[in-house]
Amino acid sequence: MAILVGLLGFMAGFLSKENGLGFYVDGILGALVTLVAAFFGAWYAFRLHDDKDRRRRADSDVRAANRAIFEISRHCNRLATFRKQFLDEHKHNPNRDYLIMPVAGFSWDAPSIDYDALAFLIESSQPDLLTEVAVMEQSISSAVDVIRQRSEFHVEKLQPVVEKLEYEYGPEFSADLIEQRLGPKNARVLRLLTDYNYECVDTAISEMEKNMDRLAEAVKKIYPQHVVVSFKVPVTQ
């Protein structure tokens, strides 16, 4: 509109016989310089504002991803610690059903993943990543639930049987005797819960490791200049 109005003004001046050629040249050049300066000033201001928005969004996205990775690593570390302290020692023992101790005072808060803040990943090279994270959360819940169930079963069903056998036979007696006193139904339930402890814990840890790696990979690809945290489960000796 400014250019149109300026051109109309120049045309009106051109039609006037009182003005010489110098007037037109000076007027046109002055107006064009002003218009060009105004255009580049507005363009530069827009670029500054746009760059600022991009940096703000990048910082926000990377912080959200780092928080998610840290939250996952927290739960991964807890399950890995449980596996090392309670499961690894008896993994290949045929009597592991009776040897694994219950977890005293067991409590577990659910993972806190801000899916809204991670919505930018839908536009990444891994748009299914948020779905995988949700599946991972379910794996964590399943592992926690089976740990709790087995611990409760151990305290309520197995421990009373063991205490009676210790009273009758002393500190040493066979696993067959425990199974006999426990009964076939309860012995089968305990075996299943023990097997599920190994399977669910291993699955949850594997899912968390995979999703932390995928999160870091996706964010680094979008924002290669930013720092993304990482976590690795210590290798069991």
PDB file of C-alpha atoms in Angstrom:
ATOM      1  CA  MET A   1       0.000   0.000   0.000  1.00  0.00           C
ATOM      2  CA  ALA A   2       2.870   2.379   0.846  1.00  0.00           C
ATOM      3  CA  ILE A   3       4.512   1.680  -2.509  1.00  0.00           C
ATOM      4  CA  LEU A   4       1.212   2.215  -4.339  1.00  0.00           C
ATOM      5  CA  VAL A   5       0.560   5.521  -2.595  1.00  0.00           C
ATOM      6  CA  GLY A   6       4.140   6.632  -3.308  1.00  0.00           C
ATOM      7  CA  LEU A   7       3.828   5.818  -7.001  1.00  0.00           C
ATOM      8  CA  LEU A   8       0.553   7.708  -7.231  1.00  0.00           C
ATOM      9  CA  GLY A   9       2.249  10.706  -5.644  1.00  0.00           C
ATOM     10  CA  PHE A  10       5.128  10.524  -8.112  1.00  0.00           C
ATOM     11  CA  MET A  11       2.721  10.349 -11.010  1.00  0.00           C
ATOM     12  CA  ALA A  12       0.862  13.382  -9.742  1.00  0.00           C
ATOM     13  CA  GLY A  13       4.127  15.290  -9.382  1.00  0.00           C
ATOM     14  CA  PHE A  14       5.251  14.192 -12.819  1.00  0.00           C
ATOM     15  CA  LEU A  15       2.115  15.617 -14.345  1.00  0.00           C
ATOM     16  CA  SER A  16       2.836  18.970 -12.740  1.00  0.00           C
ATOM     17  CA  LYS A  17       4.762  21.319 -15.098  1.00  0.00           C
ATOM     18  CA  GLU A  18       6.308  23.256 -12.199  1.00  0.00           C
ATOM     19  CA  ASN A  19       8.711  20.462 -11.289  1.00  0.00           C
ATOM     20  CA  GLY A  20      11.952  19.705 -13.085  1.00  0.00           C
ATOM     21  CA  LEU A  21      13.660  16.360 -13.772  1.00  0.00           C
ATOM     22  CA  GLY A  22      15.869  16.648 -10.673  1.00  0.00           C
ATOM     23  CA  PHE A  23      12.838  16.819  -8.448  1.00  0.00           C
ATOM     24  CA  TYR A  24      11.530  13.525  -9.798  1.00  0.00           C
ATOM     25  CA  VAL A  25      14.860  11.742  -9.499  1.00  0.00           C
ATOM     26  CA  ASP A  26      15.485  12.994  -5.961  1.00  0.00           C
ATOM     27  CA  GLY A  27      11.947  12.231  -4.891  1.00  0.00           C
ATOM     28  CA  ILE A  28      11.900   8.744  -6.345  1.00  0.00           C
ATOM     29  CA  LEU A  29      15.330   7.794  -5.005  1.00  0.00           C
ATOM     30  CA  GLY A  30      14.584   9.195  -1.561  1.00  0.00           C
ATOM     31  CA  ALA A  31      11.286   7.365  -1.361  1.00  0.00           C
ATOM     32  CA  LEU A  32      12.813   4.098  -2.577  1.00  0.00           C
ATOM     33  CA  VAL A  33      15.642   4.312  -0.070  1.00  0.00           C
ATOM     34  CA  THR A  34      13.133   4.896   2.710  1.00  0.00           C
ATOM     35  CA  LEU A  35      10.999   1.972   1.581  1.00  0.00           C
ATOM     36  CA  VAL A  36      13.980  -0.354   1.270  1.00  0.00           C
ATOM     37  CA  ALA A  37      15.270   0.658   4.704  1.00  0.00           C
ATOM     38  CA  ALA A  38      11.830   0.129   6.231  1.00  0.00           C
ATOM     39  CA  PHE A  39      11.526  -3.286   4.562  1.00  0.00           C
ATOM     40  CA  PHE A  40      14.929  -4.556   5.706  1.00  0.00           C
ATOM     41  CA  GLY A  41      14.384  -3.163   9.191  1.00  0.00           C
ATOM     42  CA  ALA A  42      11.083  -5.009   9.508  1.00  0.00           C
ATOM     43  CA  TRP A  43      12.605  -8.171   7.998  1.00  0.00           C
ATOM     44  CA  TYR A  44      15.554  -8.092  10.416  1.00  0.00           C
ATOM     45  CA  ALA A  45      13.253  -7.564  13.404  1.00  0.00           C
ATOM     46  CA  PHE A  46      11.118 -10.487  12.261  1.00  0.00           C
ATOM     47  CA  ARG A  47      14.189 -12.699  11.912  1.00  0.00           C
ATOM     48  CA  LEU A  48      15.392 -11.788  15.401  1.00  0.00           C
ATOM     49  CA  HIS A  49      11.999 -12.579  16.872  1.00  0.00           C
ATOM     50  CA  ASP A  50      11.749 -15.824  14.905  1.00  0.00           C
ATOM     51  CA  ASP A  51      15.255 -16.924  15.966  1.00  0.00           C
ATOM     52  CA  LYS A  52      14.426 -16.147  19.582  1.00  0.00           C
ATOM     53  CA  ASP A  53      11.262 -18.255  19.360  1.00  0.00           C
ATOM     54  CA  ARG A  54      13.218 -21.108  17.792  1.00  0.00           C
ATOM     55  CA  ARG A  55      15.843 -21.024  20.549  1.00  0.00           C
ATOM     56  CA  ARG A  56      13.157 -20.889  23.224  1.00  0.00           C
ATOM     57  CA  ARG A  57      11.351 -23.854  21.699  1.00  0.00           C
ATOM     58  CA  ALA A  58      14.587 -25.828  21.305  1.00  0.00           C
ATOM     59  CA  ASP A  59      15.539 -25.233  24.942  1.00  0.00           C
ATOM     60  CA  SER A  60      12.045 -26.217  26.091  1.00  0.00           C
ATOM     61  CA  ASP A  61      11.999 -29.399  23.985  1.00  0.00           C
ATOM     62  CA  VAL A  62      15.458 -30.523  25.092  1.00  0.00           C
ATOM     63  CA  ARG A  63      14.634 -29.869  28.758  1.00  0.00           C
ATOM     64  CA  ALA A  64      11.446 -31.933  28.435  1.00  0.00           C
ATOM     65  CA  ALA A  65      13.360 -34.812  26.841  1.00  0.00           C
ATOM     66  CA  ASN A  66      16.112 -34.666  29.471  1.00  0.00           C
ATOM     67  CA  ARG A  67      13.522 -34.709  32.256  1.00  0.00           C
ATOM     68  CA  ALA A  68      11.867 -37.746  30.682  1.00  0.00           C
ATOM     69  CA  ILE A  69      15.194 -39.581  30.302  1.00  0.00           C
ATOM     70  CA  PHE A  70      16.108 -38.779  33.903  1.00  0.00           C
ATOM     71  CA  GLU A  71      12.719 -40.011  35.136  1.00  0.00           C
ATOM     72  CA  ILE A  72      13.063 -43.254  33.182  1.00  0.00           C
ATOM     73  CA  SER A  73      16.644 -43.716  34.411  1.00  0.00           C
ATOM     74  CA  ARG A  74      15.460 -43.323  38.011  1.00  0.00           C
ATOM     75  CA  HIS A  75      13.034 -46.234  37.659  1.00  0.00           C
ATOM     76  CA  CYS A  76      15.515 -48.238  35.619  1.00  0.00           C
ATOM     77  CA  ASN A  77      18.140 -47.877  38.314  1.00  0.00           C
ATOM     78  CA  ARG A  78      15.706 -48.976  41.032  1.00  0.00           C
ATOM     79  CA  LEU A  79      14.674 -52.095  39.130  1.00  0.00           C
ATOM     80  CA  ALA A  80      18.293 -52.867  38.234  1.00  0.00           C
ATOM     81  CA  THR A  81      19.237 -52.556  41.911  1.00  0.00           C
ATOM     82  CA  PHE A  82      16.386 -54.877  42.905  1.00  0.00           C
ATOM     83  CA  ARG A  83      17.481 -57.408  40.283  1.00  0.00           C
ATOM     84  CA  LYS A  84      21.070 -57.316  41.518  1.00  0.00           C
ATOM     85  CA  GLN A  85      20.181 -57.596  45.213  1.00  0.00           C
ATOM     86  CA  PHE A  86      17.373 -60.148  45.044  1.00  0.00           C
ATOM     87  CA  LEU A  87      17.343 -62.042  41.739  1.00  0.00           C
ATOM     88  CA  ASP A  88      20.795 -62.417  40.200  1.00  0.00           C
ATOM     89  CA  GLU A  89      22.252 -64.568  42.964  1.00  0.00           C
ATOM     90  CA  HIS A  90      19.584 -67.256  42.616  1.00  0.00           C
ATOM     91  CA  LYS A  91      18.843 -67.008  38.898  1.00  0.00           C
ATOM     92  CA  HIS A  92      20.097 -70.511  38.012  1.00  0.00           C
ATOM     93  CA  ASN A  93      19.265 -72.188  41.303  1.00  0.00           C
ATOM     94  CA  PRO A  94      16.490 -74.824  40.944  1.00  0.00           C
ATOM     95  CA  ASN A  95      15.231 -73.874  44.426  1.00  0.00           C
ATOM     96  CA  ARG A  96      15.089 -70.139  43.730  1.00  0.00           C
ATOM     97  CA  ASP A  97      11.359 -70.091  44.488  1.00  0.00           C
ATOM     98  CA  TYR A  98      12.148 -70.510  48.176  1.00  0.00           C
ATOM     99  CA  LEU A  99      15.438 -68.593  48.318  1.00  0.00           C
ATOM    100  CA  ILE A 100      14.467 -65.157  47.010  1.00  0.00           C
ATOM    101  CA  MET A 101      13.571 -62.956  49.964  1.00  0.00           C
ATOM    102  CA  PRO A 102      10.611 -60.558  49.990  1.00  0.00           C
ATOM    103  CA  VAL A 103      11.112 -56.828  49.604  1.00  0.00           C
ATOM    104  CA  ALA A 104      10.497 -55.157  52.962  1.00  0.00           C
ATOM    105  CA  GLY A 105       8.508 -51.915  52.969  1.00  0.00           C
ATOM    106  CA  PHE A 106       8.065 -52.058  49.227  1.00  0.00           C
ATOM    107  CA  SER A 107       6.671 -48.870  47.676  1.00  0.00           C
ATOM    108  CA  TRP A 108       6.914 -47.445  44.194  1.00  0.00           C
ATOM    109  CA  ASP A 109       5.695 -44.212  42.643  1.00  0.00           C
ATOM    110  CA  ALA A 110       4.552 -44.318  39.042  1.00  0.00           C
ATOM    111  CA  PRO A 111       6.784 -42.691  36.401  1.00  0.00           C
ATOM    112  CA  SER A 112       6.033 -39.018  35.798  1.00  0.00           C
ATOM    113  CA  ILE A 113       6.267 -38.491  32.043  1.00  0.00           C
ATOM    114  CA  ASP A 114       5.027 -35.167  30.612  1.00  0.00           C
ATOM    115  CA  TYR A 115       3.603 -36.322  27.290  1.00  0.00           C
ATOM    116  CA  ASP A 116       2.381 -32.835  26.362  1.00  0.00           C
ATOM    117  CA  ALA A 117       5.931 -31.469  26.606  1.00  0.00           C
ATOM    118  CA  LEU A 118       7.189 -34.353  24.446  1.00  0.00           C
ATOM    119  CA  ALA A 119       4.556 -33.845  21.744  1.00  0.00           C
ATOM    120  CA  PHE A 120       7.222 -32.362  19.443  1.00  0.00           C
ATOM    121  CA  LEU A 121       8.520 -35.928  18.941  1.00  0.00           C
ATOM    122  CA  ILE A 122       5.427 -36.717  16.876  1.00  0.00           C
ATOM    123  CA  GLU A 123       7.019 -34.608  14.128  1.00  0.00           C
ATOM    124  CA  SER A 124      10.416 -36.303  14.517  1.00  0.00           C
ATOM    125  CA  SER A 125      11.868 -39.242  12.615  1.00  0.00           C
ATOM    126  CA  GLN A 126      10.374 -41.537  15.288  1.00  0.00           C
ATOM    127  CA  PRO A 127       6.693 -40.500  15.563  1.00  0.00           C
ATOM    128  CA  ASP A 128       5.804 -43.759  17.355  1.00  0.00           C
ATOM    129  CA  LEU A 129       8.173 -43.015  20.234  1.00  0.00           C
ATOM    130  CA  LEU A 130       5.518 -41.652  22.595  1.00  0.00           C
ATOM    131  CA  THR A 131       3.475 -44.818  22.119  1.00  0.00           C
ATOM    132  CA  GLU A 132       6.532 -46.906  22.950  1.00  0.00           C
ATOM    133  CA  VAL A 133       7.117 -44.851  26.098  1.00  0.00           C
ATOM    134  CA  ALA A 134       3.513 -45.513  27.159  1.00  0.00           C
ATOM    135  CA  VAL A 135       4.039 -49.258  26.606  1.00  0.00           C
ATOM    136  CA  MET A 136       7.230 -49.011  28.652  1.00  0.00           C
ATOM    137  CA  GLU A 137       5.268 -47.471  31.533  1.00  0.00           C
ATOM    138  CA  GLN A 138       2.972 -50.490  31.497  1.00  0.00           C
ATOM    139  CA  SER A 139       6.005 -52.789  31.639  1.00  0.00           C
ATOM    140  CA  ILE A 140       7.234 -50.950  34.726  1.00  0.00           C
ATOM    141  CA  SER A 141       3.832 -51.241  36.382  1.00  0.00           C
ATOM    142  CA  SER A 142       3.683 -54.977  35.612  1.00  0.00           C
ATOM    143  CA  ALA A 143       7.142 -55.550  37.100  1.00  0.00           C
ATOM    144  CA  VAL A 144       6.324 -53.572  40.226  1.00  0.00           C
ATOM    145  CA  ASP A 145       3.012 -55.388  40.645  1.00  0.00           C
ATOM    146  CA  VAL A 146       4.536 -58.861  40.392  1.00  0.00           C
ATOM    147  CA  ILE A 147       7.320 -57.941  42.847  1.00  0.00           C
ATOM    148  CA  ARG A 148       4.685 -56.798  45.313  1.00  0.00           C
ATOM    149  CA  GLN A 149       2.566 -59.915  44.797  1.00  0.00           C
ATOM    150  CA  ARG A 150       5.461 -62.284  45.342  1.00  0.00           C
ATOM    151  CA  SER A 151       6.663 -60.409  48.422  1.00  0.00           C
ATOM    152  CA  GLU A 152       3.178 -60.595  49.946  1.00  0.00           C
ATOM    153  CA  PHE A 153       2.862 -64.289  49.072  1.00  0.00           C
ATOM    154  CA  HIS A 154       6.246 -65.007  50.618  1.00  0.00           C
ATOM    155  CA  VAL A 155       5.308 -63.310  53.878  1.00  0.00           C
ATOM    156  CA  GLU A 156       1.766 -64.672  54.114  1.00  0.00           C
ATOM    157  CA  LYS A 157       2.164 -68.213  52.745  1.00  0.00           C
ATOM    158  CA  LEU A 158       5.790 -69.323  52.577  1.00  0.00           C
ATOM    159  CA  GLN A 159       7.212 -67.801  55.735  1.00  0.00           C
ATOM    160  CA  PRO A 160       4.787 -69.512  58.141  1.00  0.00           C
ATOM    161  CA  VAL A 161       5.625 -72.894  56.558  1.00  0.00           C
ATOM    162  CA  VAL A 162       9.370 -72.258  56.830  1.00  0.00           C
ATOM    163  CA  GLU A 163       9.050 -71.199  60.477  1.00  0.00           C
ATOM    164  CA  LYS A 164       7.203 -74.424  61.355  1.00  0.00           C
ATOM    165  CA  LEU A 165       9.797 -76.541  59.555  1.00  0.00           C
ATOM    166  CA  GLU A 166      12.628 -74.755  61.362  1.00  0.00           C
ATOM    167  CA  TYR A 167      10.906 -75.487  64.653  1.00  0.00           C
ATOM    168  CA  GLU A 168      10.607 -79.186  63.754  1.00  0.00           C
ATOM    169  CA  TYR A 169      13.857 -79.869  61.882  1.00  0.00           C
ATOM    170  CA  GLY A 170      16.211 -77.041  62.750  1.00  0.00           C
ATOM    171  CA  PRO A 171      17.782 -74.614  60.232  1.00  0.00           C
ATOM    172  CA  GLU A 172      18.377 -77.218  57.490  1.00  0.00           C
ATOM    173  CA  PHE A 173      15.667 -79.078  55.526  1.00  0.00           C
ATOM    174  CA  SER A 174      14.994 -79.900  51.897  1.00  0.00           C
ATOM    175  CA  ALA A 175      13.114 -77.891  49.269  1.00  0.00           C
ATOM    176  CA  ASP A 176      10.931 -80.943  48.674  1.00  0.00           C
ATOM    177  CA  LEU A 177       9.757 -80.755  52.250  1.00  0.00           C
ATOM    178  CA  ILE A 178       8.882 -77.067  51.818  1.00  0.00           C
ATOM    179  CA  GLU A 179       6.904 -77.854  48.673  1.00  0.00           C
ATOM    180  CA  GLN A 180       5.107 -80.703  50.419  1.00  0.00           C
ATOM    181  CA  ARG A 181       4.037 -78.544  53.373  1.00  0.00           C
ATOM    182  CA  LEU A 182       3.211 -75.581  51.146  1.00  0.00           C
ATOM    183  CA  GLY A 183       0.909 -77.685  49.008  1.00  0.00           C
ATOM    184  CA  PRO A 184       0.853 -78.159  45.214  1.00  0.00           C
ATOM    185  CA  LYS A 185      -1.373 -75.143  44.531  1.00  0.00           C
ATOM    186  CA  ASN A 186       0.634 -72.638  46.575  1.00  0.00           C
ATOM    187  CA  ALA A 187       3.921 -74.114  45.338  1.00  0.00           C
ATOM    188  CA  ARG A 188       2.785 -73.604  41.747  1.00  0.00           C
ATOM    189  CA  VAL A 189       1.676 -70.035  42.454  1.00  0.00           C
ATOM    190  CA  LEU A 190       5.015 -69.237  44.097  1.00  0.00           C
ATOM    191  CA  ARG A 191       6.903 -70.692  41.125  1.00  0.00           C
ATOM    192  CA  LEU A 192       4.886 -68.631  38.664  1.00  0.00           C
ATOM    193  CA  LEU A 193       5.363 -65.438  40.664  1.00  0.00           C
ATOM    194  CA  THR A 194       9.101 -66.094  40.868  1.00  0.00           C
ATOM    195  CA  ASP A 195       9.349 -66.700  37.132  1.00  0.00           C
ATOM    196  CA  TYR A 196       7.335 -63.544  36.477  1.00  0.00           C
ATOM    197  CA  ASN A 197       9.733 -61.576  38.688  1.00  0.00           C
ATOM    198  CA  TYR A 198      12.618 -62.464  36.397  1.00  0.00           C
ATOM    199  CA  GLU A 199      10.675 -62.010  33.156  1.00  0.00           C
ATOM    200  CA  CYS A 200       8.900 -58.760  34.026  1.00  0.00           C
ATOM    201  CA  VAL A 201      11.931 -57.081  35.593  1.00  0.00           C
ATOM    202  CA  ASP A 202      14.164 -57.995  32.649  1.00  0.00           C
ATOM    203  CA  THR A 203      11.523 -56.803  30.175  1.00  0.00           C
ATOM    204  CA  ALA A 204      10.955 -53.499  31.968  1.00  0.00           C
ATOM    205  CA  ILE A 205      14.680 -52.744  32.207  1.00  0.00           C
ATOM    206  CA  SER A 206      15.175 -53.632  28.539  1.00  0.00           C
ATOM    207  CA  GLU A 207      12.253 -51.397  27.501  1.00  0.00           C
ATOM    208  CA  MET A 208      13.581 -48.485  29.562  1.00  0.00           C
ATOM    209  CA  GLU A 209      17.082 -48.803  28.113  1.00  0.00           C
ATOM    210  CA  LYS A 210      15.680 -48.917  24.582  1.00  0.00           C
ATOM    211  CA  ASN A 211      13.420 -45.902  25.052  1.00  0.00           C
ATOM    212  CA  MET A 212      16.107 -43.783  26.714  1.00  0.00           C
ATOM    213  CA  ASP A 213      18.396 -44.460  23.750  1.00  0.00           C
ATOM    214  CA  ARG A 214      15.620 -43.678  21.257  1.00  0.00           C
ATOM    215  CA  LEU A 215      14.703 -40.460  23.051  1.00  0.00           C
ATOM    216  CA  ALA A 216      18.293 -39.268  23.066  1.00  0.00           C
ATOM    217  CA  GLU A 217      18.745 -40.213  19.410  1.00  0.00           C
ATOM    218  CA  ALA A 218      15.564 -38.440  18.276  1.00  0.00           C
ATOM    219  CA  VAL A 219      16.307 -35.229  20.182  1.00  0.00           C
ATOM    220  CA  LYS A 220      19.950 -35.090  19.067  1.00  0.00           C
ATOM    221  CA  LYS A 221      18.808 -35.434  15.476  1.00  0.00           C
ATOM    222  CA  ILE A 222      16.436 -32.469  15.844  1.00  0.00           C
ATOM    223  CA  TYR A 223      18.738 -30.338  18.016  1.00  0.00           C
ATOM    224  CA  PRO A 224      22.318 -31.511  17.334  1.00  0.00           C
ATOM    225  CA  GLN A 225      23.892 -28.534  19.141  1.00  0.00           C
ATOM    226  CA  HIS A 226      22.179 -29.289  22.480  1.00  0.00           C
ATOM    227  CA  VAL A 227      23.267 -31.588  25.296  1.00  0.00           C
ATOM    228  CA  VAL A 228      21.056 -34.645  25.862  1.00  0.00           C
ATOM    229  CA  VAL A 229      21.577 -36.809  28.953  1.00  0.00           C
ATOM    230  CA  SER A 230      22.118 -40.567  28.735  1.00  0.00           C
ATOM    231  CA  PHE A 231      21.989 -43.515  31.122  1.00  0.00           C
ATOM    232  CA  LYS A 232      23.338 -47.056  31.003  1.00  0.00           C
ATOM    233  CA  VAL A 233      22.442 -49.886  33.383  1.00  0.00           C
ATOM    234  CA  PRO A 234      25.621 -51.181  35.093  1.00  0.00           C
ATOM    235  CA  VAL A 235      26.630 -54.605  33.798  1.00  0.00           C
ATOM    236  CA  THR A 236      26.115 -57.314  36.413  1.00  0.00           C
ATOM    237  CA  GLN A 237      29.289 -59.166  37.264  1.00  0.00           C
TER     238      GLN A 237
END
